XYZ file of C-alpha atoms in Angstrom:
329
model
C 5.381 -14.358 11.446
C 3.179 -14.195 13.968
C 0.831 -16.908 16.249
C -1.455 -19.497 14.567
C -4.961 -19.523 16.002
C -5.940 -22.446 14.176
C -5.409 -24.379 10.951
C -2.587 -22.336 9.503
C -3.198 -20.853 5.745
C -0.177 -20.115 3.820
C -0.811 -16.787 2.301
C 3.288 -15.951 2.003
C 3.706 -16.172 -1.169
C 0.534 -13.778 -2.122
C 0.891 -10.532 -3.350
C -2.199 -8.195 -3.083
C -2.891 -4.528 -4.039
C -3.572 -2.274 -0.706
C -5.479 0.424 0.070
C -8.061 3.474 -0.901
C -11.080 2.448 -2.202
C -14.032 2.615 -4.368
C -17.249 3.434 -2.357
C -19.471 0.523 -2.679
C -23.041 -0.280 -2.955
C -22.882 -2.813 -0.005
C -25.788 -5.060 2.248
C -25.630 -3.239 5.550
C -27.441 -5.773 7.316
C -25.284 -7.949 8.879
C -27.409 -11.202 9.281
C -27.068 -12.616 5.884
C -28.582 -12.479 2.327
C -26.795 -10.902 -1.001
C -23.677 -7.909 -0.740
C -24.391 -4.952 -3.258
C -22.207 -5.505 -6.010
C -18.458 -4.983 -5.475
C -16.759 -1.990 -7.629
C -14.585 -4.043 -10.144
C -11.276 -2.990 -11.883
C -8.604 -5.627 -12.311
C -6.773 -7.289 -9.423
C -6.982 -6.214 -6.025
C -5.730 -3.442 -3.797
C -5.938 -3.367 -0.069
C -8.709 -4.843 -1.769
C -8.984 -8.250 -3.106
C -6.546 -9.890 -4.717
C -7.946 -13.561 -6.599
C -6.713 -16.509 -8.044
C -5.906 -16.773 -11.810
C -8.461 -15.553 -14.572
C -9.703 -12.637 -15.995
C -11.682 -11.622 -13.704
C -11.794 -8.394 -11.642
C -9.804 -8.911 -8.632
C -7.991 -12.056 -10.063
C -4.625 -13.425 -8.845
C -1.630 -13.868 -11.234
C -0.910 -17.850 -11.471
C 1.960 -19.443 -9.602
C 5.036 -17.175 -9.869
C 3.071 -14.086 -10.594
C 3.321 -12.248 -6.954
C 1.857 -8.880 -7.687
C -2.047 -8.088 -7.277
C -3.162 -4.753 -6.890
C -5.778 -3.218 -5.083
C -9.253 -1.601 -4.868
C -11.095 0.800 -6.611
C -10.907 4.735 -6.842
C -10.352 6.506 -10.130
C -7.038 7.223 -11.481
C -8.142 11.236 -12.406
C -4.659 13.464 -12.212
C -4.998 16.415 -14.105
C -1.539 18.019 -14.756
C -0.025 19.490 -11.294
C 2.895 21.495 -11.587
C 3.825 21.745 -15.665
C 7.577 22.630 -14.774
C 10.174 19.641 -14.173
C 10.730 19.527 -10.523
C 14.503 19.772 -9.111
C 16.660 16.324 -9.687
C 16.274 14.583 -6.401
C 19.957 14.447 -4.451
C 20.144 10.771 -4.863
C 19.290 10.626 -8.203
C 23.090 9.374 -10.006
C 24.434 10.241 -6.555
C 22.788 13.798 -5.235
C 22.514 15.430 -1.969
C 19.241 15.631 -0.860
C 17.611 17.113 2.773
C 15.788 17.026 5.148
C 13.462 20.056 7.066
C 13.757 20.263 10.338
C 10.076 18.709 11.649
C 10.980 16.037 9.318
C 14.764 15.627 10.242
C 13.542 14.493 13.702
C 11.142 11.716 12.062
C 14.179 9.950 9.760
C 16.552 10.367 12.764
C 14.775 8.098 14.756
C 12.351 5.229 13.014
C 10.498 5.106 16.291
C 9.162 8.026 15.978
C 5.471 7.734 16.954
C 5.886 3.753 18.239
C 4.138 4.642 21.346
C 4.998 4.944 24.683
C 8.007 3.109 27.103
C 7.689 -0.861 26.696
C 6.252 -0.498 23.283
C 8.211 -1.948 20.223
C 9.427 0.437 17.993
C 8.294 1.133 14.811
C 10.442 -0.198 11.600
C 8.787 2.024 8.779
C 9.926 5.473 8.564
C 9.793 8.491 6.748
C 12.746 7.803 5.322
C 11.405 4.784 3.450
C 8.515 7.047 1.628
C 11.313 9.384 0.587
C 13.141 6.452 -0.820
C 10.446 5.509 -2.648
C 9.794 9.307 -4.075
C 13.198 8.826 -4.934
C 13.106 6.065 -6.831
C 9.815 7.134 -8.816
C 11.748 10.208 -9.276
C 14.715 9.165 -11.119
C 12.821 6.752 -13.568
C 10.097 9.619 -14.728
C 13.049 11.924 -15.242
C 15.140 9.025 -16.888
C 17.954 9.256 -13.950
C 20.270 6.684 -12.635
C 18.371 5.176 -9.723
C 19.037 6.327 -6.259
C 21.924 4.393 -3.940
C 20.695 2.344 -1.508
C 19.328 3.937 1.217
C 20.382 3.594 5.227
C 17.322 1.950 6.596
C 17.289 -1.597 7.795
C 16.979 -4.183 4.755
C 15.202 -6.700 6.818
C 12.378 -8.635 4.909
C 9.037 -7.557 5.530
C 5.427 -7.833 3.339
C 5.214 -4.272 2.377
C 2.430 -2.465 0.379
C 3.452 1.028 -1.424
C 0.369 3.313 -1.829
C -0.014 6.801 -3.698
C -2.849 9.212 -3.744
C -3.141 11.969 -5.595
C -4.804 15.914 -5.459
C -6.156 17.474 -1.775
C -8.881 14.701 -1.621
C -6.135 11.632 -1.976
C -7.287 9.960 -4.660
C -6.066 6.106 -4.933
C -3.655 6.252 -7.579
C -1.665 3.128 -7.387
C -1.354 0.562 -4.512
C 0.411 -2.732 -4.993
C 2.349 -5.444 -2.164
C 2.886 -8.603 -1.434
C 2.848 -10.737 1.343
C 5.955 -12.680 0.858
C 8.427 -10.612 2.823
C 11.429 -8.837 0.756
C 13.518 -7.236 1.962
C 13.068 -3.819 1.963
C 15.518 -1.956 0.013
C 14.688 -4.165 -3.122
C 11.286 -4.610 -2.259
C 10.722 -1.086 -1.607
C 12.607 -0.231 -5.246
C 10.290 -2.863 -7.031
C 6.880 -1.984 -5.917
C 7.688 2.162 -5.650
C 7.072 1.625 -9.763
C 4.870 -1.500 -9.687
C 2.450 0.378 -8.145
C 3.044 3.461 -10.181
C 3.209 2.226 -13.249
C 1.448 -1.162 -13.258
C -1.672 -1.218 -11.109
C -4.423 -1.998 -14.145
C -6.594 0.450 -12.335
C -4.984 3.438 -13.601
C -2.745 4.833 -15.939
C 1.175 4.953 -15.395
C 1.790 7.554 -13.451
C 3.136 10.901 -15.446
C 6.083 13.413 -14.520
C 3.326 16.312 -14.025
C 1.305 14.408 -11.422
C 4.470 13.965 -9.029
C 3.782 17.696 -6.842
C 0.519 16.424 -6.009
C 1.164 12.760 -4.602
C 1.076 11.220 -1.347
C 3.575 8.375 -1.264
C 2.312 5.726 2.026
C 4.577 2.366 2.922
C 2.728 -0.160 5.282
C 5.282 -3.294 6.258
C 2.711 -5.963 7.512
C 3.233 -7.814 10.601
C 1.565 -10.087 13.074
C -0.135 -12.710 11.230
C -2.429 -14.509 12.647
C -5.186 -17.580 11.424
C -8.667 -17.379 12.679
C -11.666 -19.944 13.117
C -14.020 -16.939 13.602
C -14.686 -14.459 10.323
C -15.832 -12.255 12.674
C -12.643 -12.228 14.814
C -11.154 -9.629 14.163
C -11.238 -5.289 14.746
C -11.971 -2.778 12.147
C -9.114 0.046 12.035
C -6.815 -2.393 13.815
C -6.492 -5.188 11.945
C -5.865 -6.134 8.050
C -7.661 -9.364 6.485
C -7.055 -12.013 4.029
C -9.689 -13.894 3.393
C -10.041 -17.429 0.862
C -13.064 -19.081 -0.082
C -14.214 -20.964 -2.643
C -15.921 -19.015 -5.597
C -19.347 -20.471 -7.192
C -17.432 -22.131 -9.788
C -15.630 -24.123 -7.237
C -11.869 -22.241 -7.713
C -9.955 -21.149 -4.751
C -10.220 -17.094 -4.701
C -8.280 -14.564 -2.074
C -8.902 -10.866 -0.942
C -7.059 -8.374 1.430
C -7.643 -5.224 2.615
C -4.976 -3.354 4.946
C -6.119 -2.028 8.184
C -7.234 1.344 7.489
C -9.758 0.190 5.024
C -12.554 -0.810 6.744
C -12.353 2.448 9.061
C -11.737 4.466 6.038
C -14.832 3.444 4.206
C -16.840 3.563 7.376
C -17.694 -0.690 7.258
C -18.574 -2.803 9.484
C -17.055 -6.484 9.745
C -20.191 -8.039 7.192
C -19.960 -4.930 4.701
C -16.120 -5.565 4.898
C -16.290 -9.390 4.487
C -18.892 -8.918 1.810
C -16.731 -6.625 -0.331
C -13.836 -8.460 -0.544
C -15.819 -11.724 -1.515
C -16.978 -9.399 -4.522
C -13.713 -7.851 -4.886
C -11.992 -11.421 -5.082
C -14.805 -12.616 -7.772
C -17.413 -13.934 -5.839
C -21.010 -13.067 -7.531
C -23.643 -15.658 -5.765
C -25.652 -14.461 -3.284
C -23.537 -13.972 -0.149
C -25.487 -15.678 3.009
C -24.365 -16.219 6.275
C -23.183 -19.726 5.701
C -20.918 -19.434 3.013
C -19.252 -16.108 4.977
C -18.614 -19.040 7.680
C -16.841 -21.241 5.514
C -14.398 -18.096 4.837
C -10.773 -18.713 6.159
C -9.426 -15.851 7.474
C -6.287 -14.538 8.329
C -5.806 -11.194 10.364
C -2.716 -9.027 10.671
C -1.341 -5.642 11.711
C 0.479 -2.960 9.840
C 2.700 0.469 10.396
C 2.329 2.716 8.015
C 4.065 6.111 6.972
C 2.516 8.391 4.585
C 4.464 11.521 2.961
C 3.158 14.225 0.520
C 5.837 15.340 -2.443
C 5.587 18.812 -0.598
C 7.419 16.721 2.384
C 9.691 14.742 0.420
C 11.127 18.391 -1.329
C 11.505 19.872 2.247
C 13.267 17.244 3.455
C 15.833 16.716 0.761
C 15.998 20.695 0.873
C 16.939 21.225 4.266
C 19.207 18.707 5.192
C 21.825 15.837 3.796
C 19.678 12.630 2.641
C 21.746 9.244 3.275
C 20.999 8.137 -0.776
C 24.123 9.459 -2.045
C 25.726 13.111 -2.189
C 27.000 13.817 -5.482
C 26.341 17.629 -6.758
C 24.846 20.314 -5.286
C 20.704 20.950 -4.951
C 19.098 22.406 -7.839
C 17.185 25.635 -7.606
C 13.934 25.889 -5.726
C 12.695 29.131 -7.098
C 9.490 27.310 -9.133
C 8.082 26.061 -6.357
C 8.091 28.783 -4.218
């Protein structure tokens, strides 16, 4: 998946957590000497994902594929107190989709660019999947049919935030690519219900979530640390910690940009998100080996999700008419 740019590091098998993070207390200087320390919290999001242990930011062993991601606290008071309306393709209902919206799950394009650029593969349609699927296990429903988007395999990362500010509330992915209706199902509540960071995810925080699938692409290994653009590209970096074990750290594209890094404060949080607590100078950064890679993303609030499955048939199954609306208007 993608060109080699020099010795190739296989990463495929890696799951990491994604995205939203944890301000840091970071060195802005981007010479060399010691990173502030890294917020901790267990595994890695966007943010670093490490090899087996204990500590924060630490890989599963061999066979364990999940890691999640970066800091942020889980918060959530109580949003709307009243069950929301069973979601069409919950045990086979019809769901919908508003018009703006329709337009955006019509074509999963939408927003690829211009003439002569590829078009996109994510979609809305997979972020109201995945609302979907969170639905129907909160509520205790059968889950939803398979959906009508390609099923090609992909790495994929499912993120939610939470409340007006967007919170991280969950992010969890892997880079082995699955294909996407199963992988899509499996880390929809992985990342709900099993990022260490948080709390599972309740019923009453559902009207106040923003549901985001990235699909990673465009791989690519890298003699330079350095080579590589913040806001366009993700990173996986692996080094070797102070007590001499093999450790490994993502963060998706948006991260860096997000947080407002630079590529040193960026480098120098996932070393202390992956474990790392030496003094970080600017030899060992060089002995980093680091892989770079793009992503497309979709993000969708629950607000989104209802309007579409209000407005229009949804392709997960038509089996009983909408229920009423009239609480949430």
């Amino acid at each position: 998946m993608g060109r080699k740019r020099c010795v190739g590091g296989d990463g495929s098998k890696m799951a990491a957590g994604c995205c939203g993070v944890k301000k840091q207390k970071l060195s802005s200087s981007p010479p060399s000497g010691s990173a502030g320390p890294g917020g901790g919290g267990g595994g890695s999001h966007c943010g670093g994902a490490a090899a087996a242990g204990g500590e924060p930011g630490a890989l599963p062993p061999p066979g364990g594929p999940r890691l999640n991601g970066l800091g942020g606290l889980a918060g959530g008071a109580a949003g709307c107190a009243l069950a929301p309306p069973l979601p069409p393709s919950c045990g086979g209902g019809p769901a919908g989709l508003s018009p703006p919206a329709a337009s955006l799950l019509a074509s999963p394009g939408a927003g690829s660019g211009g003439p002569g650029c590829r078009k996109m593969v994510v979609s809305a349609e997979m972020c109201c999947f995945c609302f979907d699927v969170l639905y129907c296990h909160l509520y205790g429903y059968q889950p939803p049919r398979s959906p009508r988007f390609t099923n090609d395999p992909y790495p994929l990362f499912v993120t939610w935030k939470i409340g007006r500010d967007k919170r991280l509330r969950g992010c969890i992915g892997t880079f082995s690519a699955m294909n996407l209706h199963s992988g899509l199902r499996e880390y929809t509540l992985t990342s709900a219900l099993k990022d260490s960071r948080f709390p599972p995810m309740t019923r009453d925080e559902l009207p106040r979530l923003f549901c985001s699938v990235s699909l990673l692409t465009n791989f690519e290994d890298v003699c330079d640390y350095m080579d590589w653009e913040v806001g366009v590209h993700g990173i996986r970096i692996e080094f070797i910690n102070e007590k001499g074990s093999k450790r490994t750290a993502t963060y998706l594209p948006e991260v860096a940009k997000e947080q407002g890094w630079d590529h040193i404060q960026t480098i120098d949080s996932l070393l202390r998100k992956g474990g790392y607590k030496a003094p970080i100078t600017n030899e060992f950064r060089k002995t980093i080996k680091l892989t770079r890679y793009r992503s497309e993303k979709m993000t969708m609030s629950y607000t989104e999700y209802l309007a579409h499955r209000q407005h229009h048939h949804f392709q997960n199954g038509i089996g009983h008419p909408l229920p009423p609306y009239n609480h949430y208007s």
